[in-house]
Amino acid sequence: MTLDIEALSIRFEERLRQVAVADSPFVTEAASHLIAAGGKRFRPQLVYLASGFGGEVDEEQLLKAALVMELTHVASLYHDDVMDEADVRRSAPSANSRWGNSIAILIGDYLFAKASILVADLGADYVRLQAETFTRLVQGQIAETRGPGTGEAPLEHYLQVIADKTGSLIAASALFGAMIAGAPQSIREALAAYGEEIGLVFQLSDDIIDITSDVTGKTPGTDLREGVPTLPTLLLEASRDPADQPLKDLLAGDLSDDAALAEALAVLRAHPVVEKARAEVCRHADLARQHLAPLPEGDAKQLLLQVCDDLVKRSA
């Protein structure tokens, strides 16, 4: 059976809006806040694509799997914004800036609970996978909050954080789709490994975009101004070249002024560390492609390979 992904996506959006509805109009409004703001729906798309490596697919089960992944993702964003003290999410005021931290945390909990109700319909294996994924999400958030431990390389710490916070849920999305389709264990493992790497590519390409792009809708240098570690800045930090010290000092200074931020961005964009970061994105994309190599040929495989190409291009 060939899935009509466009039709599935339309049904998905309708169901996603419905599942956020609560007994209280206020909870419905707050829970719908980020859902209504849109998003890439990257994780549901992976659920659909990964289901192309098995047999007949129950579309209702597939939709539930996609909803579980997206709800888990959106719920984590409510919590992330509290941890990061963010003011904006998806070009809209963040829930914590609009209603306060306590409400934002509770709405995240509400959406996690909604995801749990849906995943229970899928079966014990799916419940376990969601719980294991949630465990990694929380551990990644804690590790990010605490920072690198004594003797721990900041870059290695960062890569583990994004593997846990981003890679785990993307891997689970691919695995959910394969499970719904009854794909063999070897294919499930390959798709999960692909998802882990794609999660890294996804976040690391965002790191580069924060510095290089003026056309993504995100204000360039947002992470830089807030002192958030990213791949280019961590690679720079690891450099032992004395010639890099002036740039390190510049980035460590006060970037709250627009002119200071513009200067920092200009110098950083011209630095070889950006190309080094791009090479790292390409390396992880190649690893993702290698995990797909043993999979049977077909539209699903080609679309997953295209995901690799698209993510690399967005940071080029």
PDB file of C-alpha atoms in Angstrom:
ATOM      1  CA  MET A   1       0.000   0.000   0.000  1.00  0.00           C
ATOM      2  CA  THR A   2       1.308   3.441  -0.948  1.00  0.00           C
ATOM      3  CA  LEU A   3       0.659   6.087   1.664  1.00  0.00           C
ATOM      4  CA  ASP A   4      -0.776   9.447   0.659  1.00  0.00           C
ATOM      5  CA  ILE A   5       1.471  11.483   2.953  1.00  0.00           C
ATOM      6  CA  GLU A   6      -0.177  14.779   2.009  1.00  0.00           C
ATOM      7  CA  ALA A   7      -3.606  13.448   3.000  1.00  0.00           C
ATOM      8  CA  LEU A   8      -2.128  11.947   6.170  1.00  0.00           C
ATOM      9  CA  SER A   9      -0.600  15.292   7.067  1.00  0.00           C
ATOM     10  CA  ILE A  10      -3.960  17.041   6.730  1.00  0.00           C
ATOM     11  CA  ARG A  11      -5.622  14.445   8.976  1.00  0.00           C
ATOM     12  CA  PHE A  12      -2.720  14.744  11.375  1.00  0.00           C
ATOM     13  CA  GLU A  13      -3.168  18.512  11.801  1.00  0.00           C
ATOM     14  CA  GLU A  14      -6.876  18.059  12.512  1.00  0.00           C
ATOM     15  CA  ARG A  15      -6.194  15.374  15.109  1.00  0.00           C
ATOM     16  CA  LEU A  16      -3.373  17.365  16.682  1.00  0.00           C
ATOM     17  CA  ARG A  17      -5.716  20.289  17.270  1.00  0.00           C
ATOM     18  CA  GLN A  18      -8.366  17.972  18.677  1.00  0.00           C
ATOM     19  CA  VAL A  19      -6.054  16.193  21.088  1.00  0.00           C
ATOM     20  CA  ALA A  20      -5.081  19.493  22.737  1.00  0.00           C
ATOM     21  CA  VAL A  21      -8.681  20.195  23.725  1.00  0.00           C
ATOM     22  CA  ALA A  22      -9.203  20.066  27.507  1.00  0.00           C
ATOM     23  CA  ASP A  23     -12.121  20.435  29.910  1.00  0.00           C
ATOM     24  CA  SER A  24     -11.016  23.996  30.616  1.00  0.00           C
ATOM     25  CA  PRO A  25     -11.019  26.628  27.828  1.00  0.00           C
ATOM     26  CA  PHE A  26      -7.883  28.135  29.362  1.00  0.00           C
ATOM     27  CA  VAL A  27      -5.970  24.824  29.269  1.00  0.00           C
ATOM     28  CA  THR A  28      -7.136  24.296  25.676  1.00  0.00           C
ATOM     29  CA  GLU A  29      -5.840  27.748  24.719  1.00  0.00           C
ATOM     30  CA  ALA A  30      -2.484  27.264  26.418  1.00  0.00           C
ATOM     31  CA  ALA A  31      -2.022  23.697  25.135  1.00  0.00           C
ATOM     32  CA  SER A  32      -2.902  24.809  21.600  1.00  0.00           C
ATOM     33  CA  HIS A  33      -0.522  27.770  21.734  1.00  0.00           C
ATOM     34  CA  LEU A  34       2.573  26.162  20.217  1.00  0.00           C
ATOM     35  CA  ILE A  35       0.559  23.741  18.089  1.00  0.00           C
ATOM     36  CA  ALA A  36      -1.198  26.672  16.417  1.00  0.00           C
ATOM     37  CA  ALA A  37       2.158  28.398  15.864  1.00  0.00           C
ATOM     38  CA  GLY A  38       3.032  25.650  13.390  1.00  0.00           C
ATOM     39  CA  GLY A  39       6.359  23.906  12.984  1.00  0.00           C
ATOM     40  CA  LYS A  40       8.192  21.631  10.604  1.00  0.00           C
ATOM     41  CA  ARG A  41       6.353  18.461  11.766  1.00  0.00           C
ATOM     42  CA  PHE A  42       9.655  16.739  11.055  1.00  0.00           C
ATOM     43  CA  ARG A  43       9.054  13.874  13.470  1.00  0.00           C
ATOM     44  CA  PRO A  44       5.622  12.877  12.093  1.00  0.00           C
ATOM     45  CA  GLN A  45       7.077  12.931   8.582  1.00  0.00           C
ATOM     46  CA  LEU A  46       9.757  10.470   9.692  1.00  0.00           C
ATOM     47  CA  VAL A  47       7.076   8.220  11.184  1.00  0.00           C
ATOM     48  CA  TYR A  48       5.334   8.113   7.788  1.00  0.00           C
ATOM     49  CA  LEU A  49       8.515   7.557   5.777  1.00  0.00           C
ATOM     50  CA  ALA A  50       9.854   4.809   8.041  1.00  0.00           C
ATOM     51  CA  SER A  51       6.566   2.926   7.690  1.00  0.00           C
ATOM     52  CA  GLY A  52       7.493   2.365   4.045  1.00  0.00           C
ATOM     53  CA  PHE A  53       9.897  -0.437   4.980  1.00  0.00           C
ATOM     54  CA  GLY A  54       7.339  -3.001   6.114  1.00  0.00           C
ATOM     55  CA  GLY A  55       4.026  -4.483   5.104  1.00  0.00           C
ATOM     56  CA  GLU A  56       0.472  -3.193   5.170  1.00  0.00           C
ATOM     57  CA  VAL A  57       0.010  -0.193   7.451  1.00  0.00           C
ATOM     58  CA  ASP A  58      -2.976   0.625   9.638  1.00  0.00           C
ATOM     59  CA  GLU A  59      -3.284   4.371   9.008  1.00  0.00           C
ATOM     60  CA  GLU A  60      -5.079   5.001  12.296  1.00  0.00           C
ATOM     61  CA  GLN A  61      -2.204   3.399  14.191  1.00  0.00           C
ATOM     62  CA  LEU A  62       0.278   5.353  12.100  1.00  0.00           C
ATOM     63  CA  LEU A  63      -1.497   8.622  12.899  1.00  0.00           C
ATOM     64  CA  LYS A  64      -1.448   7.800  16.605  1.00  0.00           C
ATOM     65  CA  ALA A  65       2.280   7.082  16.436  1.00  0.00           C
ATOM     66  CA  ALA A  66       2.889  10.404  14.675  1.00  0.00           C
ATOM     67  CA  LEU A  67       0.766  12.244  17.241  1.00  0.00           C
ATOM     68  CA  VAL A  68       2.668  10.665  20.139  1.00  0.00           C
ATOM     69  CA  MET A  69       5.986  11.835  18.700  1.00  0.00           C
ATOM     70  CA  GLU A  70       4.826  15.381  17.960  1.00  0.00           C
ATOM     71  CA  LEU A  71       3.055  15.793  21.300  1.00  0.00           C
ATOM     72  CA  THR A  72       6.169  14.613  23.120  1.00  0.00           C
ATOM     73  CA  HIS A  73       8.229  17.093  21.121  1.00  0.00           C
ATOM     74  CA  VAL A  74       5.875  20.035  21.689  1.00  0.00           C
ATOM     75  CA  ALA A  75       5.581  19.218  25.397  1.00  0.00           C
ATOM     76  CA  SER A  76       9.370  19.301  25.690  1.00  0.00           C
ATOM     77  CA  LEU A  77       9.400  22.762  24.071  1.00  0.00           C
ATOM     78  CA  TYR A  78       7.187  24.169  26.821  1.00  0.00           C
ATOM     79  CA  HIS A  79       9.689  22.885  29.375  1.00  0.00           C
ATOM     80  CA  ASP A  80      12.712  24.001  27.329  1.00  0.00           C
ATOM     81  CA  ASP A  81      11.429  27.568  27.155  1.00  0.00           C
ATOM     82  CA  VAL A  82      11.113  27.684  30.930  1.00  0.00           C
ATOM     83  CA  MET A  83      14.657  26.350  31.365  1.00  0.00           C
ATOM     84  CA  ASP A  84      16.026  28.780  28.767  1.00  0.00           C
ATOM     85  CA  GLU A  85      13.882  31.727  29.928  1.00  0.00           C
ATOM     86  CA  ALA A  86      12.861  32.156  26.290  1.00  0.00           C
ATOM     87  CA  ASP A  87      10.563  34.988  25.240  1.00  0.00           C
ATOM     88  CA  VAL A  88       9.721  33.758  21.740  1.00  0.00           C
ATOM     89  CA  ARG A  89       9.017  30.355  20.200  1.00  0.00           C
ATOM     90  CA  ARG A  90       8.056  29.849  16.539  1.00  0.00           C
ATOM     91  CA  SER A  91       7.757  33.624  16.042  1.00  0.00           C
ATOM     92  CA  ALA A  92       5.139  33.860  18.815  1.00  0.00           C
ATOM     93  CA  PRO A  93       5.427  34.785  22.504  1.00  0.00           C
ATOM     94  CA  SER A  94       6.540  31.722  24.467  1.00  0.00           C
ATOM     95  CA  ALA A  95       4.027  30.179  26.876  1.00  0.00           C
ATOM     96  CA  ASN A  96       6.187  31.041  29.883  1.00  0.00           C
ATOM     97  CA  SER A  97       6.433  34.708  28.872  1.00  0.00           C
ATOM     98  CA  ARG A  98       2.672  34.845  28.342  1.00  0.00           C
ATOM     99  CA  TRP A  99       1.352  32.840  31.306  1.00  0.00           C
ATOM    100  CA  GLY A 100       4.362  32.290  33.578  1.00  0.00           C
ATOM    101  CA  ASN A 101       6.684  29.392  34.261  1.00  0.00           C
ATOM    102  CA  SER A 102       4.330  27.313  36.385  1.00  0.00           C
ATOM    103  CA  ILE A 103       1.596  27.264  33.746  1.00  0.00           C
ATOM    104  CA  ALA A 104       4.111  26.487  30.974  1.00  0.00           C
ATOM    105  CA  ILE A 105       5.498  23.522  32.918  1.00  0.00           C
ATOM    106  CA  LEU A 106       2.023  22.190  33.681  1.00  0.00           C
ATOM    107  CA  ILE A 107       0.923  22.530  30.053  1.00  0.00           C
ATOM    108  CA  GLY A 108       4.006  20.570  29.014  1.00  0.00           C
ATOM    109  CA  ASP A 109       3.000  17.903  31.538  1.00  0.00           C
ATOM    110  CA  TYR A 110      -0.556  17.925  30.161  1.00  0.00           C
ATOM    111  CA  LEU A 111       0.685  17.277  26.619  1.00  0.00           C
ATOM    112  CA  PHE A 112       3.008  14.505  27.812  1.00  0.00           C
ATOM    113  CA  ALA A 113      -0.015  12.931  29.484  1.00  0.00           C
ATOM    114  CA  LYS A 114      -2.013  13.214  26.253  1.00  0.00           C
ATOM    115  CA  ALA A 115       0.817  11.475  24.415  1.00  0.00           C
ATOM    116  CA  SER A 116       0.814   8.734  27.039  1.00  0.00           C
ATOM    117  CA  ILE A 117      -2.903   8.085  26.543  1.00  0.00           C
ATOM    118  CA  LEU A 118      -2.366   7.641  22.808  1.00  0.00           C
ATOM    119  CA  VAL A 119       0.731   5.480  23.109  1.00  0.00           C
ATOM    120  CA  ALA A 120      -1.107   3.125  25.480  1.00  0.00           C
ATOM    121  CA  ASP A 121      -3.428   2.284  22.557  1.00  0.00           C
ATOM    122  CA  LEU A 122      -0.426   1.165  20.510  1.00  0.00           C
ATOM    123  CA  GLY A 123       0.857  -1.409  22.978  1.00  0.00           C
ATOM    124  CA  ALA A 124       3.493  -2.121  25.603  1.00  0.00           C
ATOM    125  CA  ASP A 125       6.476  -1.966  23.231  1.00  0.00           C
ATOM    126  CA  TYR A 126       5.522   1.550  22.191  1.00  0.00           C
ATOM    127  CA  VAL A 127       4.956   2.614  25.797  1.00  0.00           C
ATOM    128  CA  ARG A 128       8.420   1.378  26.719  1.00  0.00           C
ATOM    129  CA  LEU A 129      10.049   3.162  23.773  1.00  0.00           C
ATOM    130  CA  GLN A 130       8.324   6.446  24.582  1.00  0.00           C
ATOM    131  CA  ALA A 131       9.353   6.135  28.240  1.00  0.00           C
ATOM    132  CA  GLU A 132      12.966   5.368  27.300  1.00  0.00           C
ATOM    133  CA  THR A 133      12.968   8.348  24.931  1.00  0.00           C
ATOM    134  CA  PHE A 134      11.488  10.629  27.578  1.00  0.00           C
ATOM    135  CA  THR A 135      14.207   9.452  29.978  1.00  0.00           C
ATOM    136  CA  ARG A 136      16.877  10.541  27.518  1.00  0.00           C
ATOM    137  CA  LEU A 137      15.141  13.869  26.887  1.00  0.00           C
ATOM    138  CA  VAL A 138      15.171  14.667  30.590  1.00  0.00           C
ATOM    139  CA  GLN A 139      18.762  13.519  31.065  1.00  0.00           C
ATOM    140  CA  GLY A 140      19.810  15.701  28.134  1.00  0.00           C
ATOM    141  CA  GLN A 141      18.058  18.718  29.605  1.00  0.00           C
ATOM    142  CA  ILE A 142      19.688  18.149  32.998  1.00  0.00           C
ATOM    143  CA  ALA A 143      23.128  17.733  31.411  1.00  0.00           C
ATOM    144  CA  GLU A 144      22.633  20.929  29.397  1.00  0.00           C
ATOM    145  CA  THR A 145      21.571  22.818  32.515  1.00  0.00           C
ATOM    146  CA  ARG A 146      24.528  21.633  34.593  1.00  0.00           C
ATOM    147  CA  GLY A 147      27.138  22.007  31.862  1.00  0.00           C
ATOM    148  CA  PRO A 148      30.253  19.898  31.321  1.00  0.00           C
ATOM    149  CA  GLY A 149      31.662  18.078  34.305  1.00  0.00           C
ATOM    150  CA  THR A 150      35.228  18.370  35.554  1.00  0.00           C
ATOM    151  CA  GLY A 151      37.591  17.111  32.885  1.00  0.00           C
ATOM    152  CA  GLU A 152      34.773  16.695  30.333  1.00  0.00           C
ATOM    153  CA  ALA A 153      35.384  18.239  26.914  1.00  0.00           C
ATOM    154  CA  PRO A 154      32.688  20.877  26.252  1.00  0.00           C
ATOM    155  CA  LEU A 155      32.207  19.764  22.648  1.00  0.00           C
ATOM    156  CA  GLU A 156      31.757  16.102  23.571  1.00  0.00           C
ATOM    157  CA  HIS A 157      29.343  17.124  26.317  1.00  0.00           C
ATOM    158  CA  TYR A 158      27.347  19.216  23.858  1.00  0.00           C
ATOM    159  CA  LEU A 159      27.124  16.422  21.284  1.00  0.00           C
ATOM    160  CA  GLN A 160      25.793  14.059  23.954  1.00  0.00           C
ATOM    161  CA  VAL A 161      23.246  16.657  25.051  1.00  0.00           C
ATOM    162  CA  ILE A 162      21.830  17.085  21.561  1.00  0.00           C
ATOM    163  CA  ALA A 163      21.913  13.325  20.973  1.00  0.00           C
ATOM    164  CA  ASP A 164      19.705  12.934  24.045  1.00  0.00           C
ATOM    165  CA  LYS A 165      17.496  16.011  23.534  1.00  0.00           C
ATOM    166  CA  THR A 166      17.098  15.865  19.755  1.00  0.00           C
ATOM    167  CA  GLY A 167      18.470  12.615  18.369  1.00  0.00           C
ATOM    168  CA  SER A 168      16.535  10.346  20.733  1.00  0.00           C
ATOM    169  CA  LEU A 169      13.091  11.589  19.692  1.00  0.00           C
ATOM    170  CA  ILE A 170      13.931  11.613  15.994  1.00  0.00           C
ATOM    171  CA  ALA A 171      15.271   8.059  16.293  1.00  0.00           C
ATOM    172  CA  ALA A 172      12.099   7.027  18.118  1.00  0.00           C
ATOM    173  CA  SER A 173       9.987   8.590  15.358  1.00  0.00           C
ATOM    174  CA  ALA A 174      11.682   6.462  12.710  1.00  0.00           C
ATOM    175  CA  LEU A 175      11.423   3.408  14.935  1.00  0.00           C
ATOM    176  CA  PHE A 176       7.713   3.974  15.591  1.00  0.00           C
ATOM    177  CA  GLY A 177       6.997   4.048  11.857  1.00  0.00           C
ATOM    178  CA  ALA A 178       8.972   0.855  11.270  1.00  0.00           C
ATOM    179  CA  MET A 179       7.200  -0.872  14.152  1.00  0.00           C
ATOM    180  CA  ILE A 180       3.743   0.088  12.868  1.00  0.00           C
ATOM    181  CA  ALA A 181       4.686  -1.429   9.506  1.00  0.00           C
ATOM    182  CA  GLY A 182       6.021  -4.625  11.085  1.00  0.00           C
ATOM    183  CA  ALA A 183       9.496  -4.078   9.605  1.00  0.00           C
ATOM    184  CA  PRO A 184      12.183  -6.667  10.462  1.00  0.00           C
ATOM    185  CA  GLN A 185      14.442  -5.997  13.456  1.00  0.00           C
ATOM    186  CA  SER A 186      17.472  -5.281  11.259  1.00  0.00           C
ATOM    187  CA  ILE A 187      15.565  -2.519   9.449  1.00  0.00           C
ATOM    188  CA  ARG A 188      14.279  -1.088  12.732  1.00  0.00           C
ATOM    189  CA  GLU A 189      17.817  -0.865  14.083  1.00  0.00           C
ATOM    190  CA  ALA A 190      19.094   0.787  10.890  1.00  0.00           C
ATOM    191  CA  LEU A 191      16.307   3.375  10.941  1.00  0.00           C
ATOM    192  CA  ALA A 192      16.845   4.140  14.628  1.00  0.00           C
ATOM    193  CA  ALA A 193      20.571   4.657  13.999  1.00  0.00           C
ATOM    194  CA  TYR A 194      19.724   6.869  11.025  1.00  0.00           C
ATOM    195  CA  GLY A 195      17.393   8.919  13.220  1.00  0.00           C
ATOM    196  CA  GLU A 196      20.087   9.458  15.853  1.00  0.00           C
ATOM    197  CA  GLU A 197      22.470  10.866  13.260  1.00  0.00           C
ATOM    198  CA  ILE A 198      19.797  12.952  11.563  1.00  0.00           C
ATOM    199  CA  GLY A 199      18.990  14.453  14.956  1.00  0.00           C
ATOM    200  CA  LEU A 200      22.579  15.640  15.228  1.00  0.00           C
ATOM    201  CA  VAL A 201      22.550  16.976  11.659  1.00  0.00           C
ATOM    202  CA  PHE A 202      19.286  18.790  12.373  1.00  0.00           C
ATOM    203  CA  GLN A 203      20.622  20.604  15.449  1.00  0.00           C
ATOM    204  CA  LEU A 204      24.160  21.227  14.193  1.00  0.00           C
ATOM    205  CA  SER A 205      22.850  22.774  10.989  1.00  0.00           C
ATOM    206  CA  ASP A 206      20.694  25.067  13.136  1.00  0.00           C
ATOM    207  CA  ASP A 207      23.850  26.087  14.991  1.00  0.00           C
ATOM    208  CA  ILE A 208      25.431  27.255  11.749  1.00  0.00           C
ATOM    209  CA  ILE A 209      22.249  28.999  10.602  1.00  0.00           C
ATOM    210  CA  ASP A 210      22.259  31.053  13.821  1.00  0.00           C
ATOM    211  CA  ILE A 211      25.514  32.594  12.646  1.00  0.00           C
ATOM    212  CA  THR A 212      25.284  32.643   8.866  1.00  0.00           C
ATOM    213  CA  SER A 213      21.687  33.129   7.772  1.00  0.00           C
ATOM    214  CA  ASP A 214      19.603  36.261   7.459  1.00  0.00           C
ATOM    215  CA  VAL A 215      16.638  34.600   5.722  1.00  0.00           C
ATOM    216  CA  THR A 216      15.379  31.848   8.052  1.00  0.00           C
ATOM    217  CA  GLY A 217      13.042  33.926  10.189  1.00  0.00           C
ATOM    218  CA  LYS A 218      15.331  33.543  13.191  1.00  0.00           C
ATOM    219  CA  THR A 219      17.321  36.624  14.178  1.00  0.00           C
ATOM    220  CA  PRO A 220      20.988  35.890  13.424  1.00  0.00           C
ATOM    221  CA  GLY A 221      23.197  35.659  16.462  1.00  0.00           C
ATOM    222  CA  THR A 222      20.406  34.871  18.932  1.00  0.00           C
ATOM    223  CA  ASP A 223      22.374  32.014  20.488  1.00  0.00           C
ATOM    224  CA  LEU A 224      25.599  33.988  20.234  1.00  0.00           C
ATOM    225  CA  ARG A 225      24.142  36.942  22.137  1.00  0.00           C
ATOM    226  CA  GLU A 226      22.728  34.687  24.860  1.00  0.00           C
ATOM    227  CA  GLY A 227      25.971  32.755  25.259  1.00  0.00           C
ATOM    228  CA  VAL A 228      24.358  29.473  24.206  1.00  0.00           C
ATOM    229  CA  PRO A 229      27.020  26.931  23.165  1.00  0.00           C
ATOM    230  CA  THR A 230      26.859  25.930  19.500  1.00  0.00           C
ATOM    231  CA  LEU A 231      29.070  23.845  17.245  1.00  0.00           C
ATOM    232  CA  PRO A 232      31.032  26.789  15.724  1.00  0.00           C
ATOM    233  CA  THR A 233      31.665  28.489  19.080  1.00  0.00           C
ATOM    234  CA  LEU A 234      32.693  25.221  20.738  1.00  0.00           C
ATOM    235  CA  LEU A 235      35.080  24.423  17.893  1.00  0.00           C
ATOM    236  CA  LEU A 236      36.544  27.901  18.312  1.00  0.00           C
ATOM    237  CA  GLU A 237      36.827  27.405  22.068  1.00  0.00           C
ATOM    238  CA  ALA A 238      38.759  24.169  21.483  1.00  0.00           C
ATOM    239  CA  SER A 239      41.277  25.933  19.226  1.00  0.00           C
ATOM    240  CA  ARG A 240      44.753  26.458  20.665  1.00  0.00           C
ATOM    241  CA  ASP A 241      45.805  28.912  17.974  1.00  0.00           C
ATOM    242  CA  PRO A 242      46.824  32.211  19.677  1.00  0.00           C
ATOM    243  CA  ALA A 243      45.484  34.069  16.645  1.00  0.00           C
ATOM    244  CA  ASP A 244      41.965  33.032  17.668  1.00  0.00           C
ATOM    245  CA  GLN A 245      42.154  34.689  21.079  1.00  0.00           C
ATOM    246  CA  PRO A 246      40.868  38.128  19.970  1.00  0.00           C
ATOM    247  CA  LEU A 247      37.739  36.504  18.533  1.00  0.00           C
ATOM    248  CA  LYS A 248      37.281  34.431  21.681  1.00  0.00           C
ATOM    249  CA  ASP A 249      37.518  37.614  23.746  1.00  0.00           C
ATOM    250  CA  LEU A 250      35.037  39.353  21.470  1.00  0.00           C
ATOM    251  CA  LEU A 251      32.484  36.535  21.826  1.00  0.00           C
ATOM    252  CA  ALA A 252      32.980  36.438  25.581  1.00  0.00           C
ATOM    253  CA  GLY A 253      32.198  40.147  25.861  1.00  0.00           C
ATOM    254  CA  ASP A 254      28.906  42.003  26.059  1.00  0.00           C
ATOM    255  CA  LEU A 255      26.939  41.382  22.853  1.00  0.00           C
ATOM    256  CA  SER A 256      23.711  43.014  23.993  1.00  0.00           C
ATOM    257  CA  ASP A 257      24.423  46.021  21.769  1.00  0.00           C
ATOM    258  CA  ASP A 258      23.375  45.451  18.143  1.00  0.00           C
ATOM    259  CA  ALA A 259      26.612  46.935  16.796  1.00  0.00           C
ATOM    260  CA  ALA A 260      28.729  44.634  18.970  1.00  0.00           C
ATOM    261  CA  LEU A 261      26.707  41.600  17.866  1.00  0.00           C
ATOM    262  CA  ALA A 262      27.011  42.591  14.200  1.00  0.00           C
ATOM    263  CA  GLU A 263      30.787  42.890  14.566  1.00  0.00           C
ATOM    264  CA  ALA A 264      31.016  39.497  16.267  1.00  0.00           C
ATOM    265  CA  LEU A 265      28.895  37.887  13.562  1.00  0.00           C
ATOM    266  CA  ALA A 266      30.963  39.424  10.773  1.00  0.00           C
ATOM    267  CA  VAL A 267      34.258  38.212  12.240  1.00  0.00           C
ATOM    268  CA  LEU A 268      32.898  34.760  13.041  1.00  0.00           C
ATOM    269  CA  ARG A 269      31.363  34.315   9.582  1.00  0.00           C
ATOM    270  CA  ALA A 270      34.752  34.968   8.014  1.00  0.00           C
ATOM    271  CA  HIS A 271      36.548  32.534  10.330  1.00  0.00           C
ATOM    272  CA  PRO A 272      37.527  29.022   9.112  1.00  0.00           C
ATOM    273  CA  VAL A 273      35.665  27.530  12.075  1.00  0.00           C
ATOM    274  CA  VAL A 274      32.367  27.945  10.185  1.00  0.00           C
ATOM    275  CA  GLU A 275      33.603  25.750   7.341  1.00  0.00           C
ATOM    276  CA  LYS A 276      34.899  23.279   9.910  1.00  0.00           C
ATOM    277  CA  ALA A 277      31.411  23.174  11.427  1.00  0.00           C
ATOM    278  CA  ARG A 278      29.864  22.592   8.000  1.00  0.00           C
ATOM    279  CA  ALA A 279      32.272  19.712   7.457  1.00  0.00           C
ATOM    280  CA  GLU A 280      31.081  18.193  10.739  1.00  0.00           C
ATOM    281  CA  VAL A 281      27.454  18.472   9.606  1.00  0.00           C
ATOM    282  CA  CYS A 282      28.382  16.727   6.351  1.00  0.00           C
ATOM    283  CA  ARG A 283      30.194  13.997   8.278  1.00  0.00           C
ATOM    284  CA  HIS A 284      27.143  13.181  10.370  1.00  0.00           C
ATOM    285  CA  ALA A 285      24.928  13.280   7.272  1.00  0.00           C
ATOM    286  CA  ASP A 286      27.246  10.743   5.631  1.00  0.00           C
ATOM    287  CA  LEU A 287      26.951   8.519   8.705  1.00  0.00           C
ATOM    288  CA  ALA A 288      23.158   8.744   8.432  1.00  0.00           C
ATOM    289  CA  ARG A 289      23.334   7.736   4.771  1.00  0.00           C
ATOM    290  CA  GLN A 290      25.517   4.749   5.672  1.00  0.00           C
ATOM    291  CA  HIS A 291      22.828   3.465   8.038  1.00  0.00           C
ATOM    292  CA  LEU A 292      20.352   3.568   5.147  1.00  0.00           C
ATOM    293  CA  ALA A 293      22.665   1.740   2.729  1.00  0.00           C
ATOM    294  CA  PRO A 294      21.490  -1.827   3.591  1.00  0.00           C
ATOM    295  CA  LEU A 295      17.800  -0.897   3.375  1.00  0.00           C
ATOM    296  CA  PRO A 296      15.729  -1.965   0.354  1.00  0.00           C
ATOM    297  CA  GLU A 297      15.525   0.509  -2.503  1.00  0.00           C
ATOM    298  CA  GLY A 298      12.344   2.444  -3.044  1.00  0.00           C
ATOM    299  CA  ASP A 299      10.616   5.785  -2.570  1.00  0.00           C
ATOM    300  CA  ALA A 300      10.903   5.692   1.228  1.00  0.00           C
ATOM    301  CA  LYS A 301      14.674   5.239   1.111  1.00  0.00           C
ATOM    302  CA  GLN A 302      15.119   7.974  -1.481  1.00  0.00           C
ATOM    303  CA  LEU A 303      13.061  10.399   0.599  1.00  0.00           C
ATOM    304  CA  LEU A 304      15.101   9.652   3.712  1.00  0.00           C
ATOM    305  CA  LEU A 305      18.287  10.236   1.733  1.00  0.00           C
ATOM    306  CA  GLN A 306      16.782  13.507   0.521  1.00  0.00           C
ATOM    307  CA  VAL A 307      16.310  14.544   4.153  1.00  0.00           C
ATOM    308  CA  CYS A 308      20.098  14.255   4.573  1.00  0.00           C
ATOM    309  CA  ASP A 309      20.711  16.420   1.519  1.00  0.00           C
ATOM    310  CA  ASP A 310      18.162  19.044   2.551  1.00  0.00           C
ATOM    311  CA  LEU A 311      19.572  19.426   6.041  1.00  0.00           C
ATOM    312  CA  VAL A 312      23.096  19.840   4.687  1.00  0.00           C
ATOM    313  CA  LYS A 313      21.943  22.426   2.139  1.00  0.00           C
ATOM    314  CA  ARG A 314      20.133  24.541   4.727  1.00  0.00           C
ATOM    315  CA  SER A 315      23.435  25.270   6.487  1.00  0.00           C
ATOM    316  CA  ALA A 316      25.527  25.672   3.316  1.00  0.00           C
TER     317      ALA A 316
END
